[in-house]
Amino acid sequence: MVRRRFPIIWLIAALTGLSGCGSGRPPDGSPPSSPAPGGEVKEFHLSAAVSDWQLNGGSAIQAWAFNGQVPGPPLVVRAGDLVKVDFTNNLSQPTSVHWHGVAVPNAMDGTPEVTQKAIPPGGTFHYEFVAPPTPGTYWYHSHFDEMTQVRSGLYGPLIIKPREQAPAKEATVMLSDYGTQPGASPTPVAASASPAAGMGGMGGMGGMPGMSGTPAGMMGAPQQPSDEATAFLMNGKQYPATPELDVRSGERVRLRLINASASADHFIRLDGQRFTVVATDGHELPQPVSGVQLLRLGPAERVDIEFTADRPGVWALHCVIPEHLQRGMAMTIRVDGASGQPQIDQGDPRQLRLWAPDEPASQAQPVRADRTVDLQISGNMMGSSLWTLNGQTYPKVTPIEIKRGQHVLLRMTNMSMEPHPMHLHGMPFQVLKVDGHPVAAATKDTVELGPMGSAEVLVKADNPGTWLFHCHNLEHMMNGLATLIRVQ
Ligand code: C2O
Ligand code: CU
């Protein structure tokens, strides 16, 4: 096993709190009317409304939820199925639904003022698209006033299963944060409410040399508003109220992890178990990576892992960032119904074998680009919270015009001290390089640039229409870090 140098800057920044696919796609961007050959029609009803929701053992909060639950109901379909979603907006604000990472026809993309009008209170919208032939882990979320709507609970898993039955037991784990919103009742946090017996000694990471004395300026700016009321959730709950996962010993288990947080990176560990990373952002890795102990997921990223439950007992799946753990980001995995609460391992995470989507590859992938587009991210300077891409702040942007069928190399540079998870609607991309080195990550739809970092991705512009390209840090996005890419 190649042991990778730990990219400590990410973890320190996080720890300190400073821190093409669619078959059956018609050519004109309009929705399909039949599944791909062999696929079926799958119909769902979704409605968005304010709902009482229990984050933990305490009193209910007012979540904004799809079908009254956080996360929203898992939409599980098979590759090639025709997915029909009848959506009703029962909120007092407009909204829309975006199918994150899925190459849908443009009119179905759920981007207000770009692909559709925002759906008014009381309004309905019919979404319809063919699930891509490549099975994988996707998600859906509101694409309107995201800092309120997504942070309050309007997100859910969209799972595209292979046509044949998969060999492993599987579970989906959505990571998110929850912040108080105007009008919502204050959020109780686990630190005070939790009986977290197994979480004793959560005070620190135990000997992270140099951390306490490191000047804040070197760490980058905060990754999330250090809002006292923020709760960190797994599947909509704070530990120990998080739903548990029961497995049999010897069973092969696939976990689909989805980071739906507004701005936080999470470092997820499965105690007592090494695992294999098999996919990211809904696409299989060229080579599965085994022996992994810790995962980094930026906002909007997904990672699928597999492990064989070969250690008896009770274990925790949790974020290693103390603030996130203390505020609820953990869940229990029980092998053969073992009783008790897990002892959450808080050993030094720097000793663990980390996998992140920027894992270096030994070889560069060959590039055949018809066109190169340079994108420079800057902003948050001189007291302004606005962000720019090539000097422009969304919505005042000049769309980037691309000819359909071209292979376009997007070269992004981050001229700021904050990470930016950059996401392209409508077309997945191949991540070629991060910070100048080739990477092993497969095709993705979101690539995270570190502070002053860079990334190169290759897009096959085969999905006509105007698509949003933006930072998935919801605050950055709402402060203009977005542009449009028009494929025609
Ligand atoms: Cu998760 Cu604009 O998207
Ligand atoms: Cu950003």
Coordinates of N, CA and C in Angstrom, one line a residue, residues 88-241:
T88 N -44.5 19.6 -5.4 CA -45.4 20.7 -4.9 C -44.7 21.5 -3.9
N89 N -44.8 22.8 -4.1 CA -44.1 23.7 -3.1 C -45.1 24.2 -2.1
N90 N -45.0 23.7 -0.9 CA -45.9 24.1 0.2 C -45.2 25.0 1.2
L91 N -44.1 25.7 0.7 CA -43.4 26.7 1.5 C -44.0 28.0 1.3
S92 N -43.6 29.0 2.1 CA -44.1 30.3 1.9 C -43.1 31.1 1.0
Q93 N -42.1 30.4 0.4 CA -41.1 31.1 -0.5 C -41.1 30.3 -1.8
P94 N -40.6 30.9 -2.8 CA -40.4 30.1 -4.0 C -39.3 29.0 -3.8
T95 N -39.2 28.0 -4.6 CA -38.2 27.0 -4.5 C -38.0 26.3 -5.9
S96 N -37.1 25.3 -5.9 CA -36.9 24.5 -7.1 C -36.2 23.3 -6.6
V97 N -36.1 22.2 -7.5 CA -35.4 21.0 -7.1 C -34.3 20.8 -8.2
H98 N -33.1 20.6 -7.7 CA -31.9 20.3 -8.6 C -31.5 18.9 -8.4
W99 N -31.2 18.2 -9.4 CA -30.7 16.8 -9.4 C -29.2 16.8 -9.5
H100 N -28.6 16.9 -8.3 CA -27.1 17.2 -8.3 C -26.3 16.0 -8.9
G101 N -25.6 16.4 -10.0 CA -24.7 15.4 -10.7 C -25.3 14.6 -11.8
V102 N -26.6 14.7 -11.9 CA -27.3 13.9 -13.0 C -27.3 14.8 -14.3
A103 N -26.9 14.2 -15.4 CA -27.0 14.9 -16.6 C -28.4 14.8 -17.2
V104 N -29.2 15.7 -16.7 CA -30.6 15.8 -17.1 C -30.8 16.7 -18.3
P105 N -31.9 16.6 -19.0 CA -32.2 17.6 -20.0 C -32.2 19.0 -19.4
N106 N -31.8 20.0 -20.1 CA -31.6 21.3 -19.5 C -32.9 21.9 -18.7
A107 N -34.0 21.6 -19.3 CA -35.3 22.2 -18.7 C -35.6 21.5 -17.4
M108 N -35.0 20.4 -17.1 CA -35.3 19.6 -15.9 C -34.3 19.9 -14.8
D109 N -33.3 20.8 -15.0 CA -32.2 21.0 -14.1 C -32.5 21.7 -12.8
G110 N -33.6 22.4 -12.8 CA -34.1 23.0 -11.5 C -33.3 24.3 -11.1
T111 N -32.7 25.0 -12.0 CA -32.0 26.2 -11.7 C -32.8 27.4 -12.0
P112 N -33.3 28.1 -11.0 CA -34.2 29.3 -11.2 C -33.5 30.4 -12.0
E113 N -34.3 30.9 -12.9 CA -33.8 32.0 -13.8 C -32.8 31.5 -14.8
V114 N -32.5 30.3 -14.8 CA -31.6 29.8 -15.9 C -32.3 28.7 -16.6
T115 N -32.9 27.7 -15.9 CA -33.6 26.6 -16.7 C -35.1 26.6 -16.4
Q116 N -35.5 27.3 -15.4 CA -37.0 27.3 -15.1 C -37.2 28.6 -14.2
K117 N -38.5 28.9 -14.2 CA -38.9 29.9 -13.2 C -39.0 29.3 -11.8
A118 N -38.6 30.0 -10.8 CA -38.7 29.5 -9.4 C -40.2 29.1 -9.2
I119 N -40.4 28.0 -8.5 CA -41.8 27.5 -8.3 C -42.4 28.3 -7.2
P120 N -43.5 29.0 -7.4 CA -44.0 29.9 -6.3 C -44.7 29.1 -5.2
P121 N -44.9 29.7 -4.1 CA -45.7 29.0 -3.0 C -47.0 28.5 -3.6
G122 N -47.3 27.2 -3.3 CA -48.5 26.6 -3.8 C -48.3 26.0 -5.2
G123 N -47.2 26.3 -5.8 CA -47.0 25.9 -7.2 C -46.5 24.4 -7.3
T124 N -46.6 23.9 -8.5 CA -46.1 22.6 -8.8 C -45.2 22.6 -10.0
F125 N -44.4 21.5 -10.1 CA -43.5 21.4 -11.3 C -43.3 19.9 -11.5
H126 N -43.3 19.5 -12.8 CA -43.1 18.1 -13.1 C -41.7 17.9 -13.6
Y127 N -40.9 17.2 -12.9 CA -39.5 16.9 -13.4 C -39.5 15.5 -14.0
E128 N -38.7 15.3 -15.1 CA -38.7 14.1 -15.7 C -37.3 13.9 -16.4
F129 N -36.7 12.8 -16.2 CA -35.4 12.6 -16.8 C -35.1 11.1 -16.8
V130 N -34.1 10.7 -17.6 CA -33.7 9.3 -17.7 C -32.5 9.1 -16.8
A131 N -32.5 8.2 -15.9 CA -31.4 8.0 -15.0 C -30.2 7.5 -15.8
P132 N -29.0 8.1 -15.6 CA -27.9 7.7 -16.4 C -27.5 6.2 -16.4
P133 N -26.9 5.7 -17.4 CA -26.6 4.3 -17.5 C -25.5 3.9 -16.5
T134 N -24.8 4.9 -16.0 CA -23.8 4.6 -15.0 C -24.4 4.7 -13.6
P135 N -24.6 3.6 -12.9 CA -25.2 3.7 -11.5 C -24.3 4.5 -10.6
G136 N -24.9 5.0 -9.5 CA -24.1 5.8 -8.6 C -24.9 6.6 -7.6
T137 N -24.1 7.3 -6.7 CA -24.7 8.0 -5.6 C -24.8 9.5 -6.0
Y138 N -26.1 10.0 -6.0 CA -26.4 11.4 -6.4 C -27.2 12.0 -5.3
W139 N -27.6 13.2 -5.4 CA -28.6 13.7 -4.4 C -29.4 14.8 -5.1
Y140 N -30.4 15.2 -4.4 CA -31.3 16.3 -4.9 C -31.4 17.4 -3.8
H141 N -31.6 18.6 -4.2 CA -31.7 19.7 -3.2 C -32.4 20.9 -3.8
S142 N -32.9 21.7 -2.9 CA -33.4 23.0 -3.3 C -32.3 23.8 -4.0
H143 N -32.7 24.6 -5.0 CA -31.7 25.4 -5.6 C -32.2 26.9 -5.6
F144 N -32.8 27.2 -4.5 CA -33.3 28.6 -4.3 C -33.0 29.0 -2.8
D145 N -32.5 30.2 -2.6 CA -32.1 30.7 -1.3 C -31.5 29.5 -0.5
E146 N -30.4 29.0 -1.0 CA -29.9 27.7 -0.5 C -29.4 27.8 1.0
M147 N -28.9 29.0 1.3 CA -28.4 29.1 2.7 C -29.5 28.9 3.7
T148 N -30.7 29.2 3.3 CA -31.9 28.9 4.2 C -32.4 27.5 3.9
Q149 N -32.7 27.3 2.6 CA -33.5 26.1 2.3 C -32.7 24.8 2.4
V150 N -31.5 24.8 1.9 CA -30.7 23.5 2.0 C -30.3 23.3 3.5
R151 N -29.8 24.4 4.1 CA -29.4 24.3 5.5 C -30.5 23.9 6.4
S152 N -31.7 24.2 6.0 CA -32.9 23.9 6.9 C -33.4 22.5 6.6
G153 N -32.9 21.8 5.6 CA -33.3 20.4 5.4 C -33.7 20.0 4.1
L154 N -33.8 20.9 3.1 CA -34.3 20.5 1.8 C -33.2 19.8 0.9
Y155 N -33.0 18.6 1.2 CA -32.0 17.8 0.5 C -32.4 16.3 0.7
G156 N -32.0 15.5 -0.2 CA -32.2 14.0 -0.1 C -31.4 13.2 -1.0
P157 N -31.3 11.9 -0.8 CA -30.4 11.1 -1.7 C -31.2 10.7 -2.9
L158 N -30.4 10.6 -4.0 CA -30.9 10.0 -5.3 C -29.9 8.9 -5.7
I159 N -30.4 7.7 -5.6 CA -29.5 6.6 -5.7 C -29.8 5.9 -7.0
I160 N -28.9 5.8 -7.9 CA -29.1 5.0 -9.1 C -28.4 3.7 -9.0
K161 N -29.2 2.6 -9.0 CA -28.6 1.3 -8.8 C -28.3 0.6 -10.1
P162 N -27.4 -0.3 -10.1 CA -27.1 -1.1 -11.3 C -28.4 -1.9 -11.7
R163 N -28.5 -2.3 -12.9 CA -29.6 -3.1 -13.3 C -29.6 -4.4 -12.6
E164 N -28.4 -5.0 -12.4 CA -28.4 -6.3 -11.7 C -28.4 -6.0 -10.2
Q165 N -28.8 -6.9 -9.3 CA -28.7 -6.7 -7.9 C -27.3 -6.6 -7.4
A166 N -26.9 -5.6 -6.7 CA -25.6 -5.4 -6.1 C -25.3 -6.5 -5.1
P167 N -24.1 -7.0 -4.9 CA -23.8 -8.0 -4.0 C -23.7 -7.6 -2.5
A168 N -23.6 -6.3 -2.3 CA -23.4 -5.9 -0.9 C -24.7 -5.3 -0.3
K169 N -24.7 -5.4 1.1 CA -25.8 -4.7 1.8 C -25.4 -3.2 1.7
E170 N -26.3 -2.3 1.6 CA -25.9 -0.9 1.5 C -26.7 0.0 2.3
A171 N -26.1 1.2 2.6 CA -26.8 2.2 3.4 C -26.3 3.5 2.9
T172 N -27.1 4.5 3.0 CA -26.8 5.9 2.6 C -26.6 6.8 3.8
V173 N -25.5 7.5 3.9 CA -25.3 8.4 5.0 C -25.2 9.8 4.5
M174 N -26.1 10.7 4.8 CA -26.0 12.1 4.4 C -25.5 12.9 5.6
L175 N -24.4 13.6 5.3 CA -23.8 14.5 6.2 C -24.3 15.9 6.0
S176 N -24.6 16.6 7.1 CA -25.1 18.0 6.8 C -24.9 18.8 8.1
D177 N -25.1 20.1 7.9 CA -25.2 21.0 9.0 C -26.5 21.6 9.1
Y178 N -26.9 22.1 10.2 CA -28.2 22.7 10.4 C -28.0 24.0 11.2
G179 N -28.4 25.1 10.7 CA -28.2 26.3 11.4 C -29.6 27.0 11.7
T180 N -29.6 27.8 12.7 CA -30.9 28.4 13.0 C -31.2 29.4 11.9
Q181 N -32.4 29.6 11.6 CA -32.9 30.5 10.5 C -33.8 31.4 11.2
P182 N -34.0 32.6 10.5 CA -35.0 33.5 11.0 C -36.3 32.8 11.2
G183 N -36.9 32.9 12.3 CA -38.2 32.2 12.5 C -38.2 30.8 13.0
A184 N -37.0 30.2 12.9 CA -36.9 28.8 13.4 C -36.6 28.9 14.9
S185 N -37.0 27.9 15.6 CA -36.6 27.8 17.0 C -35.1 27.5 17.1
P186 N -34.5 27.9 18.2 CA -33.0 27.6 18.3 C -32.8 26.1 18.3
T187 N -31.6 25.8 17.8 CA -31.3 24.3 17.7 C -30.5 23.8 18.9
P188 N -31.0 22.9 19.6 CA -30.3 22.3 20.6 C -29.1 21.5 20.1
V189 N -28.0 21.5 20.7 CA -26.8 20.8 20.2 C -26.5 19.6 21.1
A190 N -25.9 18.6 20.5 CA -25.6 17.3 21.2 C -24.8 17.5 22.4
A191 N -23.8 18.5 22.3 CA -22.9 18.6 23.4 C -23.5 18.7 24.7
S192 N -24.6 19.4 24.8 CA -25.3 19.6 26.0 C -26.3 18.5 26.3
A193 N -27.0 18.1 25.2 CA -28.2 17.3 25.4 C -27.8 15.8 25.4
S194 N -26.6 15.4 24.9 CA -26.4 14.0 24.6 C -25.9 13.3 25.8
P195 N -26.4 12.1 25.9 CA -25.9 11.2 26.9 C -24.5 10.6 26.5
A196 N -24.0 11.1 25.4 CA -22.7 10.6 24.8 C -21.7 9.9 25.7
A197 N -22.1 8.8 26.3 CA -21.2 8.1 27.3 C -19.9 7.7 26.6
G198 N -20.1 7.3 25.4 CA -18.9 6.8 24.7 C -18.0 7.9 24.1
M199 N -18.5 9.1 24.3 CA -17.7 10.2 23.7 C -16.9 10.9 24.7
G200 N -16.6 10.3 25.8 CA -15.8 10.9 26.9 C -14.5 11.5 26.4
G201 N -14.0 12.5 27.0 CA -12.7 13.1 26.6 C -12.8 13.7 25.2
M202 N -13.8 14.3 24.9 CA -13.9 14.9 23.6 C -13.1 16.2 23.5
G203 N -12.4 16.6 24.5 CA -11.8 17.9 24.6 C -10.9 18.2 23.5
G204 N -10.2 17.2 23.0 CA -9.2 17.6 21.9 C -8.7 16.4 21.2
M205 N -7.9 16.6 20.2 CA -7.4 15.6 19.4 C -6.2 14.9 20.0
G206 N -5.8 15.4 21.1 CA -4.7 14.8 21.8 C -3.4 15.0 21.0
G207 N -2.6 16.0 21.4 CA -1.3 16.1 20.8 C -1.3 16.4 19.3
M208 N -1.9 17.5 18.9 CA -1.7 17.9 17.5 C -0.6 19.0 17.6
P209 N 0.6 18.6 17.5 CA 1.7 19.6 17.8 C 1.6 20.8 16.8
G210 N 1.8 21.9 17.4 CA 1.9 23.1 16.5 C 0.5 23.7 16.3
M211 N -0.6 23.0 16.7 CA -1.9 23.5 16.3 C -2.3 24.7 17.1
S212 N -2.2 24.5 18.4 CA -2.7 25.6 19.2 C -1.9 26.9 19.0
G213 N -0.6 26.7 18.7 CA 0.2 27.9 18.6 C 0.2 28.5 17.2
T214 N -0.5 27.9 16.3 CA -0.4 28.4 14.9 C -1.2 29.6 14.7
P215 N -0.6 30.6 14.1 CA -1.3 31.9 13.9 C -2.5 31.6 13.0
A216 N -3.6 32.2 13.3 CA -4.9 32.0 12.6 C -4.7 32.4 11.1
G217 N -3.9 33.4 10.8 CA -3.8 33.8 9.5 C -3.2 32.8 8.5
M218 N -2.5 31.8 9.1 CA -2.0 30.8 8.2 C -2.9 29.7 7.9
M219 N -4.1 29.7 8.6 CA -5.0 28.6 8.5 C -6.0 28.7 7.4
G220 N -6.1 29.9 6.9 CA -7.2 30.1 6.0 C -8.4 30.6 6.8
A221 N -9.4 31.1 6.1 CA -10.5 31.7 6.8 C -11.5 30.6 7.2
P222 N -12.5 31.0 7.9 CA -13.4 30.0 8.4 C -14.1 29.2 7.3
Q223 N -14.3 27.9 7.5 CA -15.0 27.1 6.5 C -16.5 27.1 6.7
Q224 N -16.9 27.4 7.9 CA -18.3 27.6 8.1 C -18.5 28.6 9.2
P225 N -19.6 29.3 9.1 CA -19.8 30.3 10.1 C -19.8 29.6 11.5
S226 N -19.0 30.1 12.4 CA -18.9 29.3 13.6 C -20.1 29.7 14.5
D227 N -21.2 29.3 14.0 CA -22.5 29.7 14.6 C -22.7 28.7 15.7
E228 N -22.9 29.3 16.9 CA -23.1 28.5 18.1 C -24.2 27.5 18.0
A229 N -25.2 27.8 17.1 CA -26.4 26.9 17.0 C -26.2 25.9 16.0
T230 N -25.1 25.8 15.3 CA -25.0 24.8 14.2 C -24.9 23.4 14.8
A231 N -25.7 22.6 14.2 CA -25.7 21.2 14.6 C -25.1 20.4 13.3
F232 N -24.4 19.4 13.6 CA -23.8 18.6 12.5 C -24.5 17.2 12.5
L233 N -25.1 16.9 11.4 CA -26.1 15.7 11.3 C -25.6 14.6 10.5
M234 N -26.0 13.4 10.9 CA -25.9 12.2 10.0 C -27.3 11.8 9.8
N235 N -27.7 11.7 8.5 CA -29.1 11.3 8.2 C -30.1 12.1 9.0
G236 N -29.9 13.4 9.1 CA -30.8 14.3 9.7 C -30.9 14.4 11.2
K237 N -30.0 13.6 11.9 CA -30.0 13.6 13.4 C -28.7 13.8 14.0
Q238 N -28.7 14.1 15.2 CA -27.5 14.2 16.0 C -27.3 13.0 16.8
Y239 N -26.0 12.5 16.9 CA -25.7 11.4 17.8 C -26.1 11.7 19.2
P240 N -26.6 10.8 20.0 CA -26.9 9.4 19.6 C -28.3 9.1 19.0
A241 N -29.0 10.2 18.6 CA -30.3 9.9 18.0 C -30.2 9.5 16.5

